[in-house]
Coordinates of C-alpha atoms in Angstrom, one line a residue:
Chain B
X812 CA 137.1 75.6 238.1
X813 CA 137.1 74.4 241.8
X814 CA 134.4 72.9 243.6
X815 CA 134.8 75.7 246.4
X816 CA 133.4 78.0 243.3
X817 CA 130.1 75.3 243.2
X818 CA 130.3 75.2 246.9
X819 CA 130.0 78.7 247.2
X820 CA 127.1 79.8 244.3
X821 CA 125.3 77.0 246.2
X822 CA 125.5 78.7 249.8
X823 CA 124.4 81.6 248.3
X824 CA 121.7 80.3 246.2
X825 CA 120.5 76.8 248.0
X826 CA 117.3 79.3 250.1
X827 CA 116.2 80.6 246.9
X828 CA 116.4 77.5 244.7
X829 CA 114.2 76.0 247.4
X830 CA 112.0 78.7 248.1
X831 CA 111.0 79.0 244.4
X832 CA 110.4 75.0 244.5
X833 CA 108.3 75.5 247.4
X834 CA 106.1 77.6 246.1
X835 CA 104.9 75.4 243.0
X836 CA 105.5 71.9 244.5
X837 CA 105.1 72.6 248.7
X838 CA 106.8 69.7 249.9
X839 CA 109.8 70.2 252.1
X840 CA 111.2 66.5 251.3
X841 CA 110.4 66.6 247.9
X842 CA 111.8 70.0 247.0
X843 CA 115.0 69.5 249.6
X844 CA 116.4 66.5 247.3
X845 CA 115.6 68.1 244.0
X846 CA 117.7 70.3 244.8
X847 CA 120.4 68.4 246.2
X848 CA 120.3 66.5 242.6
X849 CA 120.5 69.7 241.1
X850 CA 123.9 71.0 243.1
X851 CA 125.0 67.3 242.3
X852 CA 124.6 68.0 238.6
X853 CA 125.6 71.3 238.7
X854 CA 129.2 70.4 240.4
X855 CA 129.3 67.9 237.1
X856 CA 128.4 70.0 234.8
X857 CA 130.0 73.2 235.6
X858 CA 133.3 71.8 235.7
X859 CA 132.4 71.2 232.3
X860 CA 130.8 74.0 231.1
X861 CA 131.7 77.0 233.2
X862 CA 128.9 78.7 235.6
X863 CA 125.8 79.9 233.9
X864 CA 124.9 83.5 233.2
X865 CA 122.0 83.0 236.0
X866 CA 123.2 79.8 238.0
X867 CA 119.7 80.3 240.2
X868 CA 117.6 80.1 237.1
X869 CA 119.4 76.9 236.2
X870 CA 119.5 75.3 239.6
X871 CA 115.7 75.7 239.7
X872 CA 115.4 74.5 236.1
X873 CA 117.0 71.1 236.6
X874 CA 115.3 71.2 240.0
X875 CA 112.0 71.5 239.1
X876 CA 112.7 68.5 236.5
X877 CA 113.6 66.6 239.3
X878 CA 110.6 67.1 241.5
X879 CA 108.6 66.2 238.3
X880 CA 110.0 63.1 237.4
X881 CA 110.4 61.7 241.3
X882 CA 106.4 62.3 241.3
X883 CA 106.3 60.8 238.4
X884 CA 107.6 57.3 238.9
X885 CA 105.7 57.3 242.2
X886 CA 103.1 55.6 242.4
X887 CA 102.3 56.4 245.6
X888 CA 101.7 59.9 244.5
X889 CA 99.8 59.4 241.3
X890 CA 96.6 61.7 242.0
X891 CA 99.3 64.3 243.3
X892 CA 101.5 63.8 239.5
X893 CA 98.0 64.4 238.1
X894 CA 97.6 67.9 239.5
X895 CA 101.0 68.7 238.8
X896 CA 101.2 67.8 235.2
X897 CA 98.4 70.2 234.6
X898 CA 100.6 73.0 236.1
X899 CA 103.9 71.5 234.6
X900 CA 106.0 75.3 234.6
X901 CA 107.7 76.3 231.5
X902 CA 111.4 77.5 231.2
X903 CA 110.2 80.8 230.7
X904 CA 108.1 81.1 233.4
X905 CA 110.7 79.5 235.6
X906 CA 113.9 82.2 234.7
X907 CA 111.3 84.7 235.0
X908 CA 110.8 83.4 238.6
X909 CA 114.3 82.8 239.1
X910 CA 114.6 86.5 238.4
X911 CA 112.1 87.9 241.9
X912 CA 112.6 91.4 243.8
X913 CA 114.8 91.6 246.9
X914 CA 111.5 92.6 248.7
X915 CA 109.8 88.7 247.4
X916 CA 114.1 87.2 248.2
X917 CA 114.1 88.8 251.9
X918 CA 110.7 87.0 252.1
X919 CA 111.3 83.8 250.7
X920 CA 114.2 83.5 253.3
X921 CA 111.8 84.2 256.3
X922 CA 109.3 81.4 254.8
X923 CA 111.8 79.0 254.5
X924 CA 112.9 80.1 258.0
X925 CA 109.4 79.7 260.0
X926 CA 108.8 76.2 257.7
X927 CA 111.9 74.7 259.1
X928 CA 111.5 75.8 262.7
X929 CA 107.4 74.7 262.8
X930 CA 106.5 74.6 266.5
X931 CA 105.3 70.6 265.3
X932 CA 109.6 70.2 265.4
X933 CA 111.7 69.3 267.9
X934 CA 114.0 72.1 268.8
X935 CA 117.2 69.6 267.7
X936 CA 115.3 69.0 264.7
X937 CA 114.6 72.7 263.7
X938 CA 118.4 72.9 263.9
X939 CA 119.2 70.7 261.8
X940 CA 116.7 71.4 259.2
X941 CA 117.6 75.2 259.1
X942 CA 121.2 74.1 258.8
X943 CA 120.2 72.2 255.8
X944 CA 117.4 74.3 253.8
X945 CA 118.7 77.9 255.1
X946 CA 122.3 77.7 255.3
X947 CA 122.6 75.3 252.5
X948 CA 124.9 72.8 254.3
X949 CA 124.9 69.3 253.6
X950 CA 123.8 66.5 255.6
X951 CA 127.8 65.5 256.2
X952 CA 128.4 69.4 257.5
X953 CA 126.1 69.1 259.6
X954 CA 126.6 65.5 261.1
X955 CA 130.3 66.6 261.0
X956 CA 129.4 69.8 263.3
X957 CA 127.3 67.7 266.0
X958 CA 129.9 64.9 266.2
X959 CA 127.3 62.4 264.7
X960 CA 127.3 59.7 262.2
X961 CA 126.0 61.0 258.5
X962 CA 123.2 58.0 258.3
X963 CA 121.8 59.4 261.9
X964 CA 122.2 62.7 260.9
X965 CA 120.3 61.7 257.7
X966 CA 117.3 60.0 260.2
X967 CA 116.7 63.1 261.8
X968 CA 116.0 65.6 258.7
X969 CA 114.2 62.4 257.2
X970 CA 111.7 62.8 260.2
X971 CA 111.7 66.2 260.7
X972 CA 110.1 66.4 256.8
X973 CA 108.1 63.7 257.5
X974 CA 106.8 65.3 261.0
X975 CA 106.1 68.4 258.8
X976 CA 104.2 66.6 256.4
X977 CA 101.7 65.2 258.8
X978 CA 101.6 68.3 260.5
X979 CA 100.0 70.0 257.0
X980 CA 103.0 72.7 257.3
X981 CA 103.4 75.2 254.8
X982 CA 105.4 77.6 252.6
X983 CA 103.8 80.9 253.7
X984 CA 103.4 83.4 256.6
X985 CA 101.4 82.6 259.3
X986 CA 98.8 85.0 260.6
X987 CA 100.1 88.2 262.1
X988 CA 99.3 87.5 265.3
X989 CA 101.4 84.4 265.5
X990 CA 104.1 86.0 263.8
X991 CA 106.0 87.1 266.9
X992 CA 106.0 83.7 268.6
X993 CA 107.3 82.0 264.9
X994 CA 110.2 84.5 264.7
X995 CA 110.9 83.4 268.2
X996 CA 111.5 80.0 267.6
X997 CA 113.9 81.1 264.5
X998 CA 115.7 83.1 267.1
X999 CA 116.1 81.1 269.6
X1000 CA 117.3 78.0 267.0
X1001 CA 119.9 80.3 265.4
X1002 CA 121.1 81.0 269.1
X1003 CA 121.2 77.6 269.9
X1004 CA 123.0 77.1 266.9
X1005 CA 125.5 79.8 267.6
X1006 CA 126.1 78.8 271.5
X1007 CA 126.7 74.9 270.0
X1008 CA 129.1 76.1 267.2
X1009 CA 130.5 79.3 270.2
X1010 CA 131.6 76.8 272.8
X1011 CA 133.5 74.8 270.8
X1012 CA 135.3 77.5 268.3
X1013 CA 139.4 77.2 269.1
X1014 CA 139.8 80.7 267.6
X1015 CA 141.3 78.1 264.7
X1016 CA 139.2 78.3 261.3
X1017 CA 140.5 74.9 260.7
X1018 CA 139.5 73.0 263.7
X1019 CA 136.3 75.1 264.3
X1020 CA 132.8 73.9 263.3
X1021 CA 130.5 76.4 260.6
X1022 CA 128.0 76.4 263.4
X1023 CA 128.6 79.9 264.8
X1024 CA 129.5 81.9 261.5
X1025 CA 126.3 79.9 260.2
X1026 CA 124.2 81.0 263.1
X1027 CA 125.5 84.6 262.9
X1028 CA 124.7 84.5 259.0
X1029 CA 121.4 83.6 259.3
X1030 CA 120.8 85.9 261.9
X1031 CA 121.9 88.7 260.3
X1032 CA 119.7 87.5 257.3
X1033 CA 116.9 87.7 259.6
X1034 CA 117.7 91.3 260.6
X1035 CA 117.5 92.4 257.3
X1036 CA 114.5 90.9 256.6
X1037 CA 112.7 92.2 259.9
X1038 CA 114.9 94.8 261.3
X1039 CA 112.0 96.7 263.3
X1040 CA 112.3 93.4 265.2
X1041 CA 114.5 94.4 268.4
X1042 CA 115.6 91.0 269.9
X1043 CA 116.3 89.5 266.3
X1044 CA 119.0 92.5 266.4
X1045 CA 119.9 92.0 270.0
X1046 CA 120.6 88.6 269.0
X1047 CA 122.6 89.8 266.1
X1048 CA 124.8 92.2 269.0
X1049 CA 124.7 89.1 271.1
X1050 CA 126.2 86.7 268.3
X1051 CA 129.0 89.4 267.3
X1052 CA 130.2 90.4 270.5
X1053 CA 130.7 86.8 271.9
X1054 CA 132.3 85.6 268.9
X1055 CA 134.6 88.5 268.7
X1056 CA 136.7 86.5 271.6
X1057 CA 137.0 83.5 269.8
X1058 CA 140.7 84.1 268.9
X1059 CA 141.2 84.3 272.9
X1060 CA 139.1 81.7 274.0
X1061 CA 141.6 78.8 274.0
X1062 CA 145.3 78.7 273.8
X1063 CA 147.2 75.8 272.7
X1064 CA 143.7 73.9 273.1
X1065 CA 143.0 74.9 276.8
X1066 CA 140.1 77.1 277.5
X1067 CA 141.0 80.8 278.9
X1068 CA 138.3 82.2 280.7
X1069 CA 136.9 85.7 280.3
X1070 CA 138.9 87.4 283.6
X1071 CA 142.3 86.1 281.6
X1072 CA 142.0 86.9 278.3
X1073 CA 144.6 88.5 276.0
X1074 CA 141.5 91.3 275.0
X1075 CA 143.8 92.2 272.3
X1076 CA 143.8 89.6 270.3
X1077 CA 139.3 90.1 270.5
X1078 CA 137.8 90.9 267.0
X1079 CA 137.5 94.9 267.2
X1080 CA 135.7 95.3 264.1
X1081 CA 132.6 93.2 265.0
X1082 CA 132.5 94.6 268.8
X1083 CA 132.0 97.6 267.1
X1084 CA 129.3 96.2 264.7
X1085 CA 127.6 94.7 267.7
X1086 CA 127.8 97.9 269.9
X1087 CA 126.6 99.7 266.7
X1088 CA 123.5 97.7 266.4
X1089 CA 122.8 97.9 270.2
X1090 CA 123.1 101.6 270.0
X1091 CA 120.6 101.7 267.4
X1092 CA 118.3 99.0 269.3
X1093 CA 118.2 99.7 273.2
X1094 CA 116.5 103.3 272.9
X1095 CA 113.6 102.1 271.2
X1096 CA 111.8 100.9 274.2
X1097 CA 111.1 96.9 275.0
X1098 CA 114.0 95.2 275.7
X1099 CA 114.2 91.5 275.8
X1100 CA 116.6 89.2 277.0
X1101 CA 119.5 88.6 274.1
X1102 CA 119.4 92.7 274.1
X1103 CA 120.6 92.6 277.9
X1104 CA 122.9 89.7 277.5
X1105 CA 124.0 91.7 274.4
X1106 CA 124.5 94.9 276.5
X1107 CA 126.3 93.1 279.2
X1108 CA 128.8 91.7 276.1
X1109 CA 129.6 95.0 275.3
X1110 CA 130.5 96.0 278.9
X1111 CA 133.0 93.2 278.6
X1112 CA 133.8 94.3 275.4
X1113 CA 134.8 97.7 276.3
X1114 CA 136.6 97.1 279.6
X1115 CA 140.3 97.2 279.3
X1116 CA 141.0 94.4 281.5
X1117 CA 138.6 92.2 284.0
X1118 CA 139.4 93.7 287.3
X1119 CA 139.0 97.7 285.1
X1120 CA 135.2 96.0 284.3
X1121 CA 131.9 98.5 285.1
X1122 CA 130.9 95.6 287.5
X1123 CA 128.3 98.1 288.8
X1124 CA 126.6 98.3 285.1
X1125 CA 126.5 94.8 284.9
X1126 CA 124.5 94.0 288.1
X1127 CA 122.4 96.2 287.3
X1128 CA 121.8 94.8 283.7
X1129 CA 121.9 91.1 285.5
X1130 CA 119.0 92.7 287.8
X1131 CA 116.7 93.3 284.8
X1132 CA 118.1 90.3 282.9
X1133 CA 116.7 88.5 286.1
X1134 CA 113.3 90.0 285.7
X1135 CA 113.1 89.7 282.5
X1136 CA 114.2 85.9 282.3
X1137 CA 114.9 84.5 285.0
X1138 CA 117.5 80.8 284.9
X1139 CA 119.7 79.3 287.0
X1140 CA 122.3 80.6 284.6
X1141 CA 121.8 84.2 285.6
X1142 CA 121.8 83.8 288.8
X1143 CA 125.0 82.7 288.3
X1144 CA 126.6 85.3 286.3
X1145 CA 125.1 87.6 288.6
X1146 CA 127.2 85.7 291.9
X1147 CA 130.0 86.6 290.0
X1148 CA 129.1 90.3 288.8
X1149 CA 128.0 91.1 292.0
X1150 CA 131.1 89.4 294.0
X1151 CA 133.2 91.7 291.5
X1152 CA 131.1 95.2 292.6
X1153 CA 130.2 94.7 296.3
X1154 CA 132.3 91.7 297.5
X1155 CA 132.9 88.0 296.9
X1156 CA 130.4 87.5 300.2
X1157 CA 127.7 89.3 298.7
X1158 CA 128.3 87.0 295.5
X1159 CA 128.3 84.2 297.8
X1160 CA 124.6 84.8 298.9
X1161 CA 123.2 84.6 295.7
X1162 CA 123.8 80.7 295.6
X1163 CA 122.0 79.9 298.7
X1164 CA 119.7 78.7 296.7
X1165 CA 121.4 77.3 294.3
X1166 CA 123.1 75.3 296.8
X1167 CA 120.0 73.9 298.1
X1168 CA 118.0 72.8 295.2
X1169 CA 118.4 69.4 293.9
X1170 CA 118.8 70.0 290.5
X1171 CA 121.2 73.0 290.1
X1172 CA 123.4 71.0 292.7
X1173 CA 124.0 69.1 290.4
X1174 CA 125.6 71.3 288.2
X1175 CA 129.2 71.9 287.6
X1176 CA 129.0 75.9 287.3
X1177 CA 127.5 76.2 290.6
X1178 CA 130.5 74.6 292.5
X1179 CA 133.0 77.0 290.1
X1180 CA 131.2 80.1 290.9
X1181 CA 131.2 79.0 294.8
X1182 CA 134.6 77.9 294.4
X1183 CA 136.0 81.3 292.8
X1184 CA 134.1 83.4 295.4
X1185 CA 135.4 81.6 297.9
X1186 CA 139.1 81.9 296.9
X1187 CA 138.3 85.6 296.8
X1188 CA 137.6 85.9 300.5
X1189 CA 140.7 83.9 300.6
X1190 CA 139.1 80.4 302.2
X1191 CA 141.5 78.1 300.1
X1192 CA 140.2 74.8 301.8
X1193 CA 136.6 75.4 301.1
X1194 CA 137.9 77.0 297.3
X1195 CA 139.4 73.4 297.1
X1196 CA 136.6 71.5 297.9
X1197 CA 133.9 73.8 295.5
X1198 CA 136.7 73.0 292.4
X1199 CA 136.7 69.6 293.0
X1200 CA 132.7 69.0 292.9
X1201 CA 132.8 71.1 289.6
X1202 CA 135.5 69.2 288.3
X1203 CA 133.9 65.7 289.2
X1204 CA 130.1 67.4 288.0
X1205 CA 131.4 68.9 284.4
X1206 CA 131.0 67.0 281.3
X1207 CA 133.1 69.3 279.2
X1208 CA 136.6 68.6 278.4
X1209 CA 137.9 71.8 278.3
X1210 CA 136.2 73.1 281.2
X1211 CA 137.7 69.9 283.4
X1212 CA 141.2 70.7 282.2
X1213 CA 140.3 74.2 283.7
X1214 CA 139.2 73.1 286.9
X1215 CA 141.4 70.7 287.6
X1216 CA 144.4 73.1 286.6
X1217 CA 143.1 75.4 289.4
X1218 CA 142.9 72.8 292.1
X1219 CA 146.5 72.0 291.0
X1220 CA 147.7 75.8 291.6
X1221 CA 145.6 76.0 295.0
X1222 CA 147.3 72.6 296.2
X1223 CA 150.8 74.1 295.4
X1224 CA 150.3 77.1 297.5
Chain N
X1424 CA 122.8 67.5 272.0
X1425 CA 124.1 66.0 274.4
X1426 CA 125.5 62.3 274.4
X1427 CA 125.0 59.8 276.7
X1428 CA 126.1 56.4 277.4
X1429 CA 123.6 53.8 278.8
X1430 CA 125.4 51.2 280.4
X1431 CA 123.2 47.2 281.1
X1432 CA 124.8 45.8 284.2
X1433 CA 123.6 42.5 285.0
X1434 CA 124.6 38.8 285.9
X1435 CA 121.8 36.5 283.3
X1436 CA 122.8 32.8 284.3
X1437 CA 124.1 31.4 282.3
X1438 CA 125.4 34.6 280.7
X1439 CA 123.0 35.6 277.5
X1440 CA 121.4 38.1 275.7
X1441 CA 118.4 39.3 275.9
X1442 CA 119.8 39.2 279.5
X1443 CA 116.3 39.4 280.7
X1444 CA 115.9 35.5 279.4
X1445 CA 118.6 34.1 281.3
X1446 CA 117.6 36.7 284.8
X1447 CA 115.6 34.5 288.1
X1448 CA 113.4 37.9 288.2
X1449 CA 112.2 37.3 284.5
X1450 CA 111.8 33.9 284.6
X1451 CA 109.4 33.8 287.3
X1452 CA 107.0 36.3 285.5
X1453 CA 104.0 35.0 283.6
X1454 CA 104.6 34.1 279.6
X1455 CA 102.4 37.3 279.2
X1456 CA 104.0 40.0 280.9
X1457 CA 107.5 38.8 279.8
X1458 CA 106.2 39.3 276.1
X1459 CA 105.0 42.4 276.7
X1460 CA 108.2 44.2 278.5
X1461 CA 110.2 42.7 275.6
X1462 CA 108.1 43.8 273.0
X1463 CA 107.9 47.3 274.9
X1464 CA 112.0 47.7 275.0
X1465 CA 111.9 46.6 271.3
X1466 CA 109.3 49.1 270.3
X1467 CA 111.4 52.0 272.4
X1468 CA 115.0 51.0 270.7
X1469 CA 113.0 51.1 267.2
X1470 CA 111.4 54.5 268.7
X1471 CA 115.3 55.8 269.3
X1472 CA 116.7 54.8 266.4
X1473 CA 113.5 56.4 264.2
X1474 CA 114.0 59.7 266.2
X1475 CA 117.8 59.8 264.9
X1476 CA 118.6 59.7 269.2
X1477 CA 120.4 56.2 269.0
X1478 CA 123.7 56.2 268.1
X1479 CA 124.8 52.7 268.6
X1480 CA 125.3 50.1 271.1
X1481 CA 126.1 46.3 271.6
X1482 CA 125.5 42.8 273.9
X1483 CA 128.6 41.8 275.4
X1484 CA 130.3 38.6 276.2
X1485 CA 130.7 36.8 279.0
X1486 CA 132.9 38.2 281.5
X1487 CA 135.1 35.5 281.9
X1488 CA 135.7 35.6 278.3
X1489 CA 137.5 38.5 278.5
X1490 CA 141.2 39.0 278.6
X1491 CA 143.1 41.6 281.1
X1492 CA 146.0 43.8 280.2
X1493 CA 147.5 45.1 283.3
X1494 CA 151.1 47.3 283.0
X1495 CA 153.9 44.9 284.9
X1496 CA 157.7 45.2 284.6
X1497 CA 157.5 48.1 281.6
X1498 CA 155.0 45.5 279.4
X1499 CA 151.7 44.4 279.5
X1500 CA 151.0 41.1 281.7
X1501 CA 147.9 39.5 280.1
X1502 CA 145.1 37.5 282.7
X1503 CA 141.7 36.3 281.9
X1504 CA 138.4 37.9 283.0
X1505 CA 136.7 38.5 284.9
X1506 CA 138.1 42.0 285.4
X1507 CA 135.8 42.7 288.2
X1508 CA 135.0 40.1 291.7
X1509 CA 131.3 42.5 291.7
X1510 CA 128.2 40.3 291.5
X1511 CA 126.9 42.3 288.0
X1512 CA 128.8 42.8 284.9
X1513 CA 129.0 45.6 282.1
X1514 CA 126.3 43.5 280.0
X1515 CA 125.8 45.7 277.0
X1516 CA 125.8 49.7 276.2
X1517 CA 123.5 52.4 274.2
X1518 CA 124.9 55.2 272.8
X1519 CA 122.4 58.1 272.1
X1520 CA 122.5 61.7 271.8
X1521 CA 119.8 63.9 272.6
X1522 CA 118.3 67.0 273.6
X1523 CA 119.2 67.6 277.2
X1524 CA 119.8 65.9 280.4
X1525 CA 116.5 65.3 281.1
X1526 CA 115.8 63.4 278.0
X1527 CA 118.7 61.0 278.8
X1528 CA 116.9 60.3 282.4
X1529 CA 113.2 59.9 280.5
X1530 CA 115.2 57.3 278.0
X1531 CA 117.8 55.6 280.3
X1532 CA 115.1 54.7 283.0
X1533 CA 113.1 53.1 280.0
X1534 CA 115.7 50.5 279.8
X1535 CA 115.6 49.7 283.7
X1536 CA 114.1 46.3 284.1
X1537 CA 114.1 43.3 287.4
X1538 CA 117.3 42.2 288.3
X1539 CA 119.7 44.8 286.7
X1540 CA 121.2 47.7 287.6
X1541 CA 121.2 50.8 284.2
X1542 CA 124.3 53.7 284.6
X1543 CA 123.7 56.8 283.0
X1544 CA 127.0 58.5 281.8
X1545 CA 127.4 61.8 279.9
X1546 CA 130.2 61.4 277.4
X1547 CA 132.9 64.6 277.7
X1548 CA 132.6 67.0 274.8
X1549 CA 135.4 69.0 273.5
X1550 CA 133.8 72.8 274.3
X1551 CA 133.2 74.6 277.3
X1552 CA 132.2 77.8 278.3
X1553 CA 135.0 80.8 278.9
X1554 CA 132.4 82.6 281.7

């Protein structure tokens, strides 16, 4: 037996194992390295063994041991150990939990979802601790994913248990009137997620980092667990129809943007899962802000090239996007949709602004919007000089290879 | 996250670390308020490196103590330091990585202190967007 087969009975058991710690011992830290000891022994010992008949049951078995005898020879704890050993679980009543409906699974995975993302977190924090508890990756996956050494990486989900320690967090729902602001914050940390692990994927499964196919994971997780909630599935749309270009994003390491993408090398089958869900979603009434960046995806996603693009459609879903919530980066996307569907001098006007304020001049994407409207109207010199402040402004790589690719084709003509 | 580079220049006399001991602007400050703004960066760096947001860093030698490799005749003609004639060197640098540009400003004006000059760099990452 490989380790991949361990690796992969943990992915898909690691939320459980934990939830059912959670609910008998309540600490986060506590619970999170039981478990690890647990998937430590159980790489030993199935390689000797073979996998059990119920590999949950036994994960939280050796687990539960392991909370028990870490309380034990802490003496720090000892009026904790006290209250514990009175409630010591027997095997029995721990397969029998091991054993729980889908309906008390698909909640256990929420839980475990609002404890990690605690509004007393840091939204980097929340990140990483989802990564860990949810997804079930280690603390080297996810230093590995964020370009960070393992000990610092270690630091932060040290202090992110300890934060929700002192913050008295728990392992259950919070009142129904928070609930929509909690599942929020899970949303907007598995898009975060998926944007850091996005930008980065080659379209190359073995250069690219888990953090997109993680994020779209436990997105979809969340979907099934609240699928009434319409920007959870937005989100989902969102995740699937950006990722589908993954395969076109780069080629032979240089980033290809959207307007010159080969669209048939996109991923058909999840455009169509994303426009599915969106489908189902958009009639039902409120629509929030990863629904209308989902539904201008799936404009994209359907146009057969970038010129044959329903530029119209998308103003008018940048318009409401705009409304809705406004950022610097909208107003962006809009310059360009709106260059596309009325002229590049109509695009133009929309930076004004931009232009002016002290902070989005700063930033590289204002120049490379400016820049690409104004080789549209065909003023090269100004183009030139709009490429080379977004060139000089970018810290991406990829992005500066771009740029400065552009200003090399502008200087030739 | 975002990582940043916080670069220390500064010209201590004779060349030290803590620079601020060897820096005119430090030494004419009373006992008291030297002892606090040291205690104060000491107390941030433990801060930084509790909130997993410092990655590493070190003091540098003197600049004449350092040896230059310039390209001359198809091989590299060696000289001594200092590489630059400027009145401030590259003292020391602090890696970190955090949550956005903003943080990086909060933190990198933290280590700003009489008689040196602090860069902020962002390092280049290896993604980018395709819109």
């Amino acid at each position: 037996m490989t380790a991949q087969v361990v690796e992969d009975v943990w992915r898909q058991e690691s939320a459980h194992v934990l939830a059912a710690l959670l609910h008998r011992y309540g600490d986060l830290g506590d619970c999170e390295d039981a478990a690890q000891e647990a998937a430590e022994a159980a790489a030993r010992q199935w390689d000797r063994d073979g996998v059990p008949d119920n590999p949950r049951g036994w994960l939280i078995r050796v687990a539960s041991r392991r909370v028990i005898d870490r309380m034990r020879t802490d003496d720090a704890r000892t009026a904790r150990e006290n209250a514990l050993s009175a409630a010591l679980p027997s095997d029995a009543h721990l397969s029998q939990a091991a054993g729980r409906s889908p309906h008390d699974e698909a909640d256990d995975t929420l839980r475990l979802s609002l404890l990690c993302c605690h509004p007393s977190l840091s939204r980097s924090s929340q990140v990483a601790l989802t990564l860990h508890a949810v997804g079930g990756l280690s603390t080297a996956q996810i230093a590995a994913a964020y370009l960070v050494p393992e000990r610092t990486m270690t630091q932060r989900l040290t202090r992110a248990r300890s934060t929700l320690r002192a913050a008295g967090a728990v392992f259950t729902l919070p009142a129904r009137a928070d609930l929509p602001a909690r599942i929020a914050a899970v949303l907007d940390v598995c898009h975060l997620m998926f944007t850091e692990g996005h930008t980065r994927s080659t379209g190359d499964a073995l250069v690219d980092s888990p953090l997109a196919e993680e994020a779209i994971r436990l997105t979809r997780q969340l979907h099934s667990v609240v699928p009434d909630h319409d920007e959870v599935a937005g989100a989902l749309a969102l995740m699937l129809l950006t990722h589908a270009r993954a395969a076109a994003r780069t080629e032979d390491g240089n980033l290809v943007p959207l307007a010159e993408q080969n669209r048939s090398r996109w991923d058909h089958r999840r455009i169509a899962e994303g426009v599915r869900i969106l489908e189902r979603v958009l009639p039902r009434g409120h629509v929030g802000r990863f629904q209308l960046q989902a539904a201008i995806a799936a404009v994209h996603a359907e146009a057969e090239s970038w010129e044959g693009t329903d530029w119209r459609q998308i103003t008018l879903l940048y318009a409401m996007l705009a409304r809705v919530a406004p950022s610097p980066a909208v107003t962006l996307n809009q310059a360009v949709a709106v260059g596309m569907a009325f002229g590049p001098e109509d695009g133009l006007a929309l930076l004004g602004p931009l232009l002016d304020d002290p902070v989005t001049r700063r930033h590289h994407r204002t120049h490379a919007v400016r820049a690409h409207l104004m080789e549209m109207t065909g003023d090269l010199p100004g183009a030139l000089d709009s490429y080379r402040q977004a060139a000089r402004l970018t810290a991406s790589q990829p992005e500066q290879r771009y740029l400065n690719a552009r200003i090399g084709r502008l200087v030739a003509t | 996250m975002v990582k940043y580079v916080i670069m220390i220049h500064s010209n201590p006399q004779p060349w030290g670390h803590p620079t601020s001991d060897y820096l005119p602007d430090y030494q004419v400050m009373p006992d008291e308020q030297r002892e606090r703004l040291n205690a104060d960066f000491e107390a941030m760096l433990a801060d930084l490196r509790e909130k997993g947001e410092l990655l590493g860093g070190e003091a540098l030698g003197a600049p004449e103590s350092s040896r230059l490799y310039r390209w001359s005749d198809g091989k590299p003609l060696v000289t001594d330091g200092p590489y630059s004639e400027a009145k401030e060197h590259l003292a020391g640098f602090f890696l970190v990585d955090v949550d956005s540009q903003e943080r990086a400003e909060e933190i990198a004006a933290r280590f700003a202190g009489p008689g040196e000059t602090v860069e902020l760099r962002p390092a280049m990452w290896p993604g980018g967007s395709d819109q």
